[in-house]
């Protein structure tokens, strides 16, 4: 997608998405056979429910129909929330992942799997799980030390409410 079209799409859609209390994470335009696929990814601190995506999809479609930003060619519109495996790239992504287990690729090489406890402007406090019966350890990591980060899916972790009961 050309930068101009990307900028025009972002300029058109961002106010609509922000009015819903959501963040516009990604606008992606790609070829899907003879048609084009426009994927709009939105998120919020509370996550995004399916009904909100459906409502936003209708509103985005109407807005695009009123505009010439997509031109005359057919396209398929998809409005969704980011998947569980999306990379953490923005400060707000790390804040939203507080309490979650994250796999970090470090800039110095190597990787670290740890739970995010707290996030501030410089980095975050982590809890590194203990191995073979050892206790978990605390660690501080700066954003500048992170090359890549992604939430690890946990199938057997108890919810905080379950732990308190």
Short mmCIF file of N, CA and C in Angstrom, two decimals:
data_model
loop_
_atom_site.label_atom_id
_atom_site.label_comp_id
_atom_site.label_asym_id
_atom_site.label_seq_id
_atom_site.Cartn_x
_atom_site.Cartn_y
_atom_site.Cartn_z
N UNK A 1 0.86 -1.17 0.00
CA UNK A 1 0.00 0.00 0.00
C UNK A 1 0.91 1.23 0.00
N UNK A 2 0.60 2.19 -0.85
CA UNK A 2 1.42 3.40 -0.93
C UNK A 2 1.30 4.19 0.37
N UNK A 3 2.34 4.91 0.66
CA UNK A 3 2.34 5.71 1.88
C UNK A 3 1.21 6.73 1.85
N UNK A 4 0.99 7.31 0.68
CA UNK A 4 -0.08 8.30 0.55
C UNK A 4 -1.44 7.66 0.86
N UNK A 5 -1.71 6.49 0.28
CA UNK A 5 -2.98 5.83 0.55
C UNK A 5 -3.07 5.40 2.01
N UNK A 6 -1.98 4.91 2.55
CA UNK A 6 -1.95 4.51 3.96
C UNK A 6 -2.23 5.72 4.86
N UNK A 7 -1.59 6.82 4.56
CA UNK A 7 -1.81 8.04 5.35
C UNK A 7 -3.24 8.53 5.22
N UNK A 8 -3.80 8.47 4.01
CA UNK A 8 -5.17 8.90 3.79
C UNK A 8 -6.14 7.99 4.56
N UNK A 9 -5.91 6.68 4.50
CA UNK A 9 -6.76 5.74 5.24
C UNK A 9 -6.69 6.01 6.74
N UNK A 10 -5.47 6.17 7.25
CA UNK A 10 -5.30 6.43 8.68
C UNK A 10 -5.99 7.73 9.07
N UNK A 11 -5.81 8.77 8.27
CA UNK A 11 -6.44 10.06 8.55
C UNK A 11 -7.96 9.98 8.54
N UNK A 12 -8.50 9.14 7.67
CA UNK A 12 -9.94 8.96 7.57
C UNK A 12 -10.51 8.12 8.71
N UNK A 13 -9.80 7.02 9.04
CA UNK A 13 -10.34 6.04 9.99
C UNK A 13 -10.01 6.33 11.46
N UNK A 14 -8.88 6.97 11.70
CA UNK A 14 -8.45 7.17 13.09
C UNK A 14 -9.48 7.93 13.94
N UNK A 15 -10.08 9.03 13.44
CA UNK A 15 -11.08 9.72 14.27
C UNK A 15 -12.30 8.83 14.61
N UNK A 16 -12.73 8.03 13.65
CA UNK A 16 -13.86 7.13 13.87
C UNK A 16 -13.51 6.08 14.94
N UNK A 17 -12.34 5.49 14.82
CA UNK A 17 -11.89 4.46 15.77
C UNK A 17 -11.70 5.07 17.15
N UNK A 18 -11.08 6.25 17.21
CA UNK A 18 -10.84 6.92 18.50
C UNK A 18 -12.16 7.29 19.18
N UNK A 19 -13.17 7.67 18.39
CA UNK A 19 -14.48 8.02 18.96
C UNK A 19 -15.12 6.83 19.65
N UNK A 20 -14.73 5.61 19.26
CA UNK A 20 -15.23 4.38 19.89
C UNK A 20 -14.40 4.00 21.12
N UNK A 21 -13.36 4.81 21.43
CA UNK A 21 -12.50 4.51 22.56
C UNK A 21 -11.48 3.42 22.25
N UNK A 22 -11.15 3.27 20.96
CA UNK A 22 -10.22 2.23 20.52
C UNK A 22 -8.96 2.84 19.93
N UNK A 23 -7.91 2.04 19.85
CA UNK A 23 -6.68 2.43 19.19
C UNK A 23 -6.64 1.77 17.83
N UNK A 24 -6.27 2.54 16.80
CA UNK A 24 -6.08 1.99 15.46
C UNK A 24 -4.66 1.44 15.41
N UNK A 25 -4.54 0.12 15.46
CA UNK A 25 -3.23 -0.52 15.52
C UNK A 25 -2.58 -0.68 14.15
N UNK A 26 -3.33 -1.25 13.20
CA UNK A 26 -2.76 -1.57 11.89
C UNK A 26 -3.80 -1.34 10.80
N UNK A 27 -3.32 -0.80 9.69
CA UNK A 27 -4.10 -0.77 8.45
C UNK A 27 -3.25 -1.49 7.42
N UNK A 28 -3.81 -2.55 6.86
CA UNK A 28 -3.04 -3.39 5.94
C UNK A 28 -3.87 -3.63 4.68
N UNK A 29 -3.30 -3.29 3.54
CA UNK A 29 -3.98 -3.51 2.27
C UNK A 29 -3.16 -4.50 1.47
N UNK A 30 -3.80 -5.60 1.04
CA UNK A 30 -3.08 -6.62 0.29
C UNK A 30 -3.98 -7.17 -0.82
N UNK A 31 -3.38 -7.92 -1.72
CA UNK A 31 -4.13 -8.54 -2.82
C UNK A 31 -4.72 -9.86 -2.33
N UNK A 32 -5.97 -10.12 -2.73
CA UNK A 32 -6.64 -11.40 -2.42
C UNK A 32 -7.30 -11.85 -3.72
N UNK A 33 -6.52 -12.50 -4.58
CA UNK A 33 -7.04 -12.88 -5.89
C UNK A 33 -7.23 -11.64 -6.74
N UNK A 34 -8.41 -11.47 -7.31
CA UNK A 34 -8.69 -10.30 -8.13
C UNK A 34 -9.04 -9.08 -7.27
N UNK A 35 -9.38 -9.33 -6.05
CA UNK A 35 -9.78 -8.25 -5.15
C UNK A 35 -8.62 -7.84 -4.25
N UNK A 36 -8.88 -6.76 -3.54
CA UNK A 36 -7.95 -6.31 -2.52
C UNK A 36 -8.56 -6.59 -1.15
N UNK A 37 -7.71 -6.79 -0.17
CA UNK A 37 -8.15 -7.04 1.21
C UNK A 37 -7.67 -5.86 2.06
N UNK A 38 -8.60 -5.17 2.69
CA UNK A 38 -8.27 -4.10 3.62
C UNK A 38 -8.53 -4.62 5.02
N UNK A 39 -7.45 -4.76 5.79
CA UNK A 39 -7.55 -5.27 7.16
C UNK A 39 -7.30 -4.10 8.11
N UNK A 40 -8.24 -3.88 9.02
CA UNK A 40 -8.15 -2.82 10.02
C UNK A 40 -8.13 -3.49 11.39
N UNK A 41 -7.03 -3.31 12.10
CA UNK A 41 -6.86 -3.94 13.42
C UNK A 41 -7.00 -2.86 14.49
N UNK A 42 -7.91 -3.08 15.44
CA UNK A 42 -8.16 -2.14 16.53
C UNK A 42 -7.99 -2.85 17.87
N UNK A 43 -7.70 -2.07 18.90
CA UNK A 43 -7.53 -2.65 20.23
C UNK A 43 -7.88 -1.60 21.28
N UNK A 44 -7.99 -2.03 22.52
CA UNK A 44 -8.18 -1.12 23.66
C UNK A 44 -7.64 -1.79 24.90
N UNK A 45 -7.59 -1.04 25.97
CA UNK A 45 -7.08 -1.59 27.24
C UNK A 45 -7.95 -2.73 27.74
N UNK A 46 -9.23 -2.72 27.40
CA UNK A 46 -10.16 -3.77 27.84
C UNK A 46 -10.33 -4.86 26.81
N UNK A 47 -9.62 -4.77 25.68
CA UNK A 47 -9.82 -5.70 24.59
C UNK A 47 -10.97 -5.22 23.72
N UNK A 48 -11.31 -5.99 22.70
CA UNK A 48 -12.36 -5.58 21.76
C UNK A 48 -13.31 -6.76 21.58
N UNK A 49 -14.59 -6.52 21.83
CA UNK A 49 -15.59 -7.57 21.67
C UNK A 49 -16.02 -7.67 20.21
N UNK A 50 -16.50 -8.84 19.84
CA UNK A 50 -16.93 -9.11 18.47
C UNK A 50 -18.01 -8.14 18.00
N UNK A 51 -18.97 -7.81 18.88
CA UNK A 51 -20.04 -6.88 18.51
C UNK A 51 -19.49 -5.50 18.15
N UNK A 52 -18.45 -5.07 18.87
CA UNK A 52 -17.83 -3.78 18.60
C UNK A 52 -17.15 -3.80 17.23
N UNK A 53 -16.47 -4.91 16.93
CA UNK A 53 -15.83 -5.06 15.61
C UNK A 53 -16.87 -5.03 14.50
N UNK A 54 -17.99 -5.70 14.70
CA UNK A 54 -19.05 -5.74 13.67
C UNK A 54 -19.64 -4.35 13.45
N UNK A 55 -19.92 -3.64 14.52
CA UNK A 55 -20.47 -2.29 14.42
C UNK A 55 -19.46 -1.36 13.73
N UNK A 56 -18.21 -1.44 14.15
CA UNK A 56 -17.16 -0.61 13.56
C UNK A 56 -16.97 -0.94 12.09
N UNK A 57 -17.07 -2.20 11.73
CA UNK A 57 -16.93 -2.62 10.34
C UNK A 57 -17.99 -1.94 9.46
N UNK A 58 -19.23 -1.90 9.94
CA UNK A 58 -20.30 -1.24 9.19
C UNK A 58 -20.01 0.26 9.02
N UNK A 59 -19.54 0.89 10.09
CA UNK A 59 -19.26 2.32 10.05
C UNK A 59 -18.06 2.62 9.16
N UNK A 60 -17.03 1.78 9.22
CA UNK A 60 -15.86 1.96 8.36
C UNK A 60 -16.27 1.78 6.90
N UNK A 61 -17.07 0.78 6.62
CA UNK A 61 -17.54 0.54 5.27
C UNK A 61 -18.30 1.74 4.73
N UNK A 62 -19.21 2.29 5.52
CA UNK A 62 -19.97 3.48 5.10
C UNK A 62 -19.04 4.66 4.83
N UNK A 63 -18.07 4.85 5.72
CA UNK A 63 -17.12 5.95 5.57
C UNK A 63 -16.28 5.79 4.31
N UNK A 64 -15.84 4.57 4.04
CA UNK A 64 -15.04 4.31 2.84
C UNK A 64 -15.87 4.49 1.57
N UNK A 65 -17.16 4.10 1.63
CA UNK A 65 -18.05 4.28 0.48
C UNK A 65 -18.25 5.76 0.15
N UNK A 66 -18.27 6.61 1.17
CA UNK A 66 -18.44 8.05 0.98
C UNK A 66 -17.17 8.72 0.48
N UNK A 67 -16.05 8.04 0.64
CA UNK A 67 -14.75 8.59 0.30
C UNK A 67 -14.23 7.97 -1.00
N UNK A 68 -13.22 8.58 -1.60
CA UNK A 68 -12.60 8.02 -2.79
C UNK A 68 -11.26 7.35 -2.47
N UNK A 69 -10.95 7.19 -1.20
CA UNK A 69 -9.63 6.70 -0.78
C UNK A 69 -9.32 5.28 -1.28
N UNK A 70 -10.35 4.45 -1.48
CA UNK A 70 -10.13 3.08 -1.96
C UNK A 70 -10.26 2.97 -3.48
N UNK A 71 -10.62 4.05 -4.14
CA UNK A 71 -10.76 4.02 -5.59
C UNK A 71 -11.99 3.23 -6.01
N UNK A 72 -12.01 2.80 -7.27
CA UNK A 72 -13.17 2.11 -7.84
C UNK A 72 -13.08 0.59 -7.74
N UNK A 73 -11.89 0.05 -7.52
CA UNK A 73 -11.72 -1.41 -7.49
C UNK A 73 -12.38 -2.02 -6.26
N UNK A 74 -12.84 -3.28 -6.43
CA UNK A 74 -13.47 -3.99 -5.31
C UNK A 74 -12.45 -4.31 -4.23
N UNK A 75 -12.94 -4.40 -3.03
CA UNK A 75 -12.08 -4.80 -1.91
C UNK A 75 -12.94 -5.49 -0.86
N UNK A 76 -12.27 -6.28 -0.03
CA UNK A 76 -12.91 -6.95 1.09
C UNK A 76 -12.41 -6.25 2.35
N UNK A 77 -13.32 -5.89 3.24
CA UNK A 77 -12.97 -5.21 4.48
C UNK A 77 -13.03 -6.20 5.64
N UNK A 78 -12.00 -6.19 6.44
CA UNK A 78 -11.97 -7.00 7.66
C UNK A 78 -11.57 -6.10 8.82
N UNK A 79 -12.42 -6.01 9.82
CA UNK A 79 -12.13 -5.25 11.03
C UNK A 79 -12.04 -6.25 12.17
N UNK A 80 -10.91 -6.27 12.87
CA UNK A 80 -10.74 -7.23 13.95
C UNK A 80 -9.79 -6.69 15.02
N UNK A 81 -9.68 -7.46 16.08
CA UNK A 81 -8.72 -7.15 17.13
C UNK A 81 -7.44 -7.92 16.82
N UNK A 82 -6.33 -7.52 17.42
CA UNK A 82 -5.09 -8.24 17.16
C UNK A 82 -5.16 -9.65 17.73
N UNK A 83 -4.51 -10.57 17.09
CA UNK A 83 -4.47 -11.95 17.58
C UNK A 83 -3.59 -12.06 18.81
N UNK A 84 -3.72 -13.16 19.48
CA UNK A 84 -2.92 -13.39 20.70
C UNK A 84 -1.43 -13.44 20.41
N UNK A 85 -1.07 -13.75 19.18
CA UNK A 85 0.34 -13.90 18.85
C UNK A 85 0.96 -12.66 18.23
N UNK A 86 0.27 -11.53 18.29
CA UNK A 86 0.83 -10.33 17.68
C UNK A 86 2.04 -9.85 18.48
N UNK A 87 3.02 -9.27 17.80
CA UNK A 87 4.20 -8.78 18.52
C UNK A 87 3.86 -7.56 19.39
N UNK A 88 4.54 -7.44 20.50
CA UNK A 88 4.39 -6.27 21.36
C UNK A 88 5.40 -5.24 20.86
N UNK A 89 4.91 -4.11 20.39
CA UNK A 89 5.81 -3.11 19.81
C UNK A 89 5.65 -1.73 20.44
N UNK A 90 4.51 -1.45 21.01
CA UNK A 90 4.23 -0.13 21.59
C UNK A 90 4.17 -0.23 23.11
N UNK A 91 4.43 0.88 23.77
CA UNK A 91 4.36 0.93 25.23
C UNK A 91 3.01 0.40 25.72
N UNK A 92 1.92 0.82 25.06
CA UNK A 92 0.58 0.39 25.49
C UNK A 92 0.39 -1.11 25.37
N UNK A 93 1.10 -1.76 24.43
CA UNK A 93 1.01 -3.22 24.30
C UNK A 93 1.56 -3.90 25.55
N UNK A 94 2.68 -3.39 26.06
CA UNK A 94 3.27 -3.97 27.27
C UNK A 94 2.37 -3.73 28.48
N UNK A 95 1.77 -2.54 28.56
CA UNK A 95 0.86 -2.23 29.67
C UNK A 95 -0.32 -3.20 29.64
N UNK A 96 -0.87 -3.44 28.46
CA UNK A 96 -2.01 -4.35 28.32
C UNK A 96 -1.62 -5.80 28.61
N UNK A 97 -0.34 -6.11 28.49
CA UNK A 97 0.13 -7.47 28.74
C UNK A 97 0.56 -7.68 30.20
N UNK A 98 0.35 -6.69 31.05
CA UNK A 98 0.70 -6.83 32.46
C UNK A 98 -0.02 -8.04 33.05
N UNK A 99 0.74 -8.89 33.74
CA UNK A 99 0.20 -10.11 34.31
C UNK A 99 0.34 -11.31 33.38
N UNK A 100 0.72 -11.08 32.14
CA UNK A 100 0.84 -12.15 31.16
C UNK A 100 2.30 -12.62 31.05
N UNK A 101 2.46 -13.85 30.60
CA UNK A 101 3.78 -14.42 30.34
C UNK A 101 4.20 -14.00 28.94
N UNK A 102 5.42 -13.47 28.81
CA UNK A 102 5.90 -12.94 27.54
C UNK A 102 7.26 -13.53 27.20
N UNK A 103 7.46 -13.83 25.92
CA UNK A 103 8.75 -14.30 25.44
C UNK A 103 9.47 -13.12 24.80
N UNK A 104 10.63 -12.76 25.37
CA UNK A 104 11.43 -11.64 24.90
C UNK A 104 12.63 -12.15 24.13
N UNK A 105 12.87 -11.60 22.95
CA UNK A 105 14.14 -11.78 22.24
C UNK A 105 14.96 -10.56 22.61
N UNK A 106 16.14 -10.78 23.18
CA UNK A 106 16.95 -9.68 23.69
C UNK A 106 17.90 -9.15 22.62
N UNK A 107 18.17 -7.85 22.67
CA UNK A 107 19.05 -7.23 21.68
C UNK A 107 20.47 -7.78 21.79
N UNK A 108 20.88 -8.18 22.97
CA UNK A 108 22.22 -8.74 23.18
C UNK A 108 22.31 -10.21 22.77
N UNK A 109 21.18 -10.76 22.33
CA UNK A 109 21.11 -12.18 21.98
C UNK A 109 20.45 -12.96 23.11
N UNK A 110 19.91 -14.07 22.78
CA UNK A 110 19.24 -14.90 23.77
C UNK A 110 17.79 -14.49 23.93
N UNK A 111 17.10 -15.27 24.75
CA UNK A 111 15.70 -14.99 25.00
C UNK A 111 15.39 -15.15 26.47
N UNK A 112 14.25 -14.59 26.86
CA UNK A 112 13.82 -14.61 28.24
C UNK A 112 12.31 -14.79 28.23
N UNK A 113 11.82 -15.69 29.06
CA UNK A 113 10.38 -15.85 29.24
C UNK A 113 10.07 -15.43 30.67
N UNK A 114 9.20 -14.43 30.80
CA UNK A 114 8.89 -13.89 32.12
C UNK A 114 7.51 -13.25 32.12
N UNK A 115 6.96 -13.08 33.31
CA UNK A 115 5.66 -12.46 33.49
C UNK A 115 5.86 -10.97 33.76
N UNK A 116 5.11 -10.13 33.07
CA UNK A 116 5.20 -8.68 33.27
C UNK A 116 4.42 -8.32 34.54
N UNK A 117 5.12 -7.66 35.47
CA UNK A 117 4.49 -7.24 36.72
C UNK A 117 4.10 -5.77 36.69
N UNK A 118 4.97 -4.93 36.12
CA UNK A 118 4.72 -3.49 36.10
C UNK A 118 5.47 -2.87 34.93
N UNK A 119 4.90 -1.84 34.34
CA UNK A 119 5.50 -1.16 33.20
C UNK A 119 5.58 0.32 33.49
N UNK A 120 6.74 0.93 33.19
CA UNK A 120 6.87 2.39 33.29
C UNK A 120 7.48 2.90 31.98
N UNK A 121 7.91 4.14 31.94
CA UNK A 121 8.40 4.73 30.70
C UNK A 121 9.73 4.15 30.20
N UNK A 122 10.55 3.63 31.09
CA UNK A 122 11.86 3.11 30.70
C UNK A 122 11.89 1.61 30.43
N UNK A 123 11.00 0.87 31.08
CA UNK A 123 11.02 -0.57 30.94
C UNK A 123 9.97 -1.22 31.81
N UNK A 124 10.31 -2.43 32.29
CA UNK A 124 9.31 -3.14 33.09
C UNK A 124 9.97 -4.05 34.12
N UNK A 125 9.17 -4.33 35.15
CA UNK A 125 9.56 -5.28 36.18
C UNK A 125 8.94 -6.62 35.81
N UNK A 126 9.76 -7.66 35.89
CA UNK A 126 9.34 -8.99 35.48
C UNK A 126 9.49 -9.99 36.61
N UNK A 127 8.76 -11.09 36.48
CA UNK A 127 8.93 -12.25 37.35
C UNK A 127 9.33 -13.40 36.44
N UNK A 128 10.56 -13.88 36.63
CA UNK A 128 11.06 -15.00 35.83
C UNK A 128 10.69 -16.28 36.57
N UNK A 129 9.89 -17.15 35.94
CA UNK A 129 9.46 -18.38 36.62
C UNK A 129 10.66 -19.24 37.04
N UNK A 130 10.52 -19.88 38.19
CA UNK A 130 11.56 -20.78 38.66
C UNK A 130 11.55 -22.07 37.84
N UNK A 131 12.72 -22.69 37.75
CA UNK A 131 12.85 -23.94 36.99
C UNK A 131 13.14 -25.08 37.97
N UNK A 132 12.50 -26.20 37.75
CA UNK A 132 12.72 -27.41 38.56
C UNK A 132 12.56 -27.15 40.06
N UNK A 133 11.42 -26.56 40.42
CA UNK A 133 11.11 -26.37 41.84
C UNK A 133 11.72 -25.13 42.47
N UNK A 134 12.52 -24.40 41.76
CA UNK A 134 13.12 -23.18 42.32
C UNK A 134 12.09 -22.06 42.31
N UNK A 135 12.31 -21.08 43.19
CA UNK A 135 11.41 -19.94 43.29
C UNK A 135 11.60 -19.01 42.10
N UNK A 136 10.54 -18.28 41.79
CA UNK A 136 10.61 -17.27 40.74
C UNK A 136 11.54 -16.15 41.20
N UNK A 137 12.16 -15.47 40.23
CA UNK A 137 13.06 -14.36 40.55
C UNK A 137 12.58 -13.09 39.87
N UNK A 138 12.90 -11.96 40.49
CA UNK A 138 12.53 -10.66 39.94
C UNK A 138 13.63 -10.19 38.99
N UNK A 139 13.22 -9.47 37.96
CA UNK A 139 14.19 -8.92 37.01
C UNK A 139 13.62 -7.64 36.42
N UNK A 140 14.48 -6.72 36.15
CA UNK A 140 14.12 -5.45 35.50
C UNK A 140 14.69 -5.50 34.08
N UNK A 141 13.90 -5.06 33.10
CA UNK A 141 14.38 -5.02 31.73
C UNK A 141 13.99 -3.67 31.11
N UNK A 142 14.93 -3.07 30.40
CA UNK A 142 14.67 -1.80 29.72
C UNK A 142 14.12 -2.07 28.32
N UNK A 143 13.31 -1.16 27.81
CA UNK A 143 12.77 -1.32 26.46
C UNK A 143 13.89 -1.42 25.43
N UNK A 144 15.00 -0.72 25.68
CA UNK A 144 16.13 -0.74 24.75
C UNK A 144 16.80 -2.11 24.67
N UNK A 145 16.56 -2.97 25.65
CA UNK A 145 17.15 -4.32 25.66
C UNK A 145 16.28 -5.35 24.93
N UNK A 146 15.13 -4.92 24.41
CA UNK A 146 14.18 -5.84 23.78
C UNK A 146 14.23 -5.70 22.26
N UNK A 147 14.55 -6.80 21.58
CA UNK A 147 14.52 -6.83 20.12
C UNK A 147 13.11 -7.17 19.63
N UNK A 148 12.49 -8.17 20.26
CA UNK A 148 11.13 -8.60 19.94
C UNK A 148 10.47 -9.11 21.21
N UNK A 149 9.15 -9.05 21.23
CA UNK A 149 8.41 -9.60 22.37
C UNK A 149 7.04 -10.06 21.89
N UNK A 150 6.58 -11.16 22.49
CA UNK A 150 5.28 -11.73 22.11
C UNK A 150 4.71 -12.46 23.32
N UNK A 151 3.41 -12.30 23.54
CA UNK A 151 2.73 -12.97 24.66
C UNK A 151 2.74 -14.47 24.42
N UNK A 152 3.03 -15.22 25.45
CA UNK A 152 2.97 -16.68 25.41
C UNK A 152 1.57 -17.11 25.84
N UNK A 153 0.98 -17.99 25.08
CA UNK A 153 -0.35 -18.48 25.43
C UNK A 153 -0.23 -19.50 26.56
N UNK A 154 -1.03 -19.30 27.61
CA UNK A 154 -1.03 -20.20 28.76
C UNK A 154 -2.38 -20.89 28.84
N UNK A 155 -2.39 -22.19 28.75
CA UNK A 155 -3.64 -22.93 28.79
C UNK A 155 -4.02 -23.38 30.20
N UNK A 156 -3.06 -23.45 31.11
CA UNK A 156 -3.35 -23.99 32.43
C UNK A 156 -3.17 -22.98 33.55
N UNK A 157 -3.03 -21.70 33.25
CA UNK A 157 -2.86 -20.69 34.28
C UNK A 157 -4.20 -20.35 34.89
N UNK A 158 -4.23 -20.27 36.20
CA UNK A 158 -5.47 -19.90 36.89
C UNK A 158 -5.65 -18.40 36.80
N UNK A 159 -6.90 -17.98 36.67
CA UNK A 159 -7.28 -16.59 36.67
C UNK A 159 -7.06 -16.05 38.09
N UNK A 160 -6.76 -14.76 38.22
CA UNK A 160 -6.54 -14.15 39.54
C UNK A 160 -7.74 -14.37 40.45
N UNK A 161 -8.94 -14.31 39.91
CA UNK A 161 -10.15 -14.50 40.70
C UNK A 161 -10.19 -15.92 41.27
N UNK A 162 -9.75 -16.88 40.46
CA UNK A 162 -9.72 -18.27 40.91
C UNK A 162 -8.69 -18.45 42.03
N UNK A 163 -7.54 -17.76 41.90
CA UNK A 163 -6.49 -17.88 42.90
C UNK A 163 -6.91 -17.29 44.24
N UNK A 164 -7.71 -16.21 44.19
CA UNK A 164 -8.15 -15.55 45.43
C UNK A 164 -9.26 -16.33 46.13
N UNK A 165 -9.98 -17.17 45.39
CA UNK A 165 -11.12 -17.91 45.97
C UNK A 165 -10.67 -19.01 46.89
#
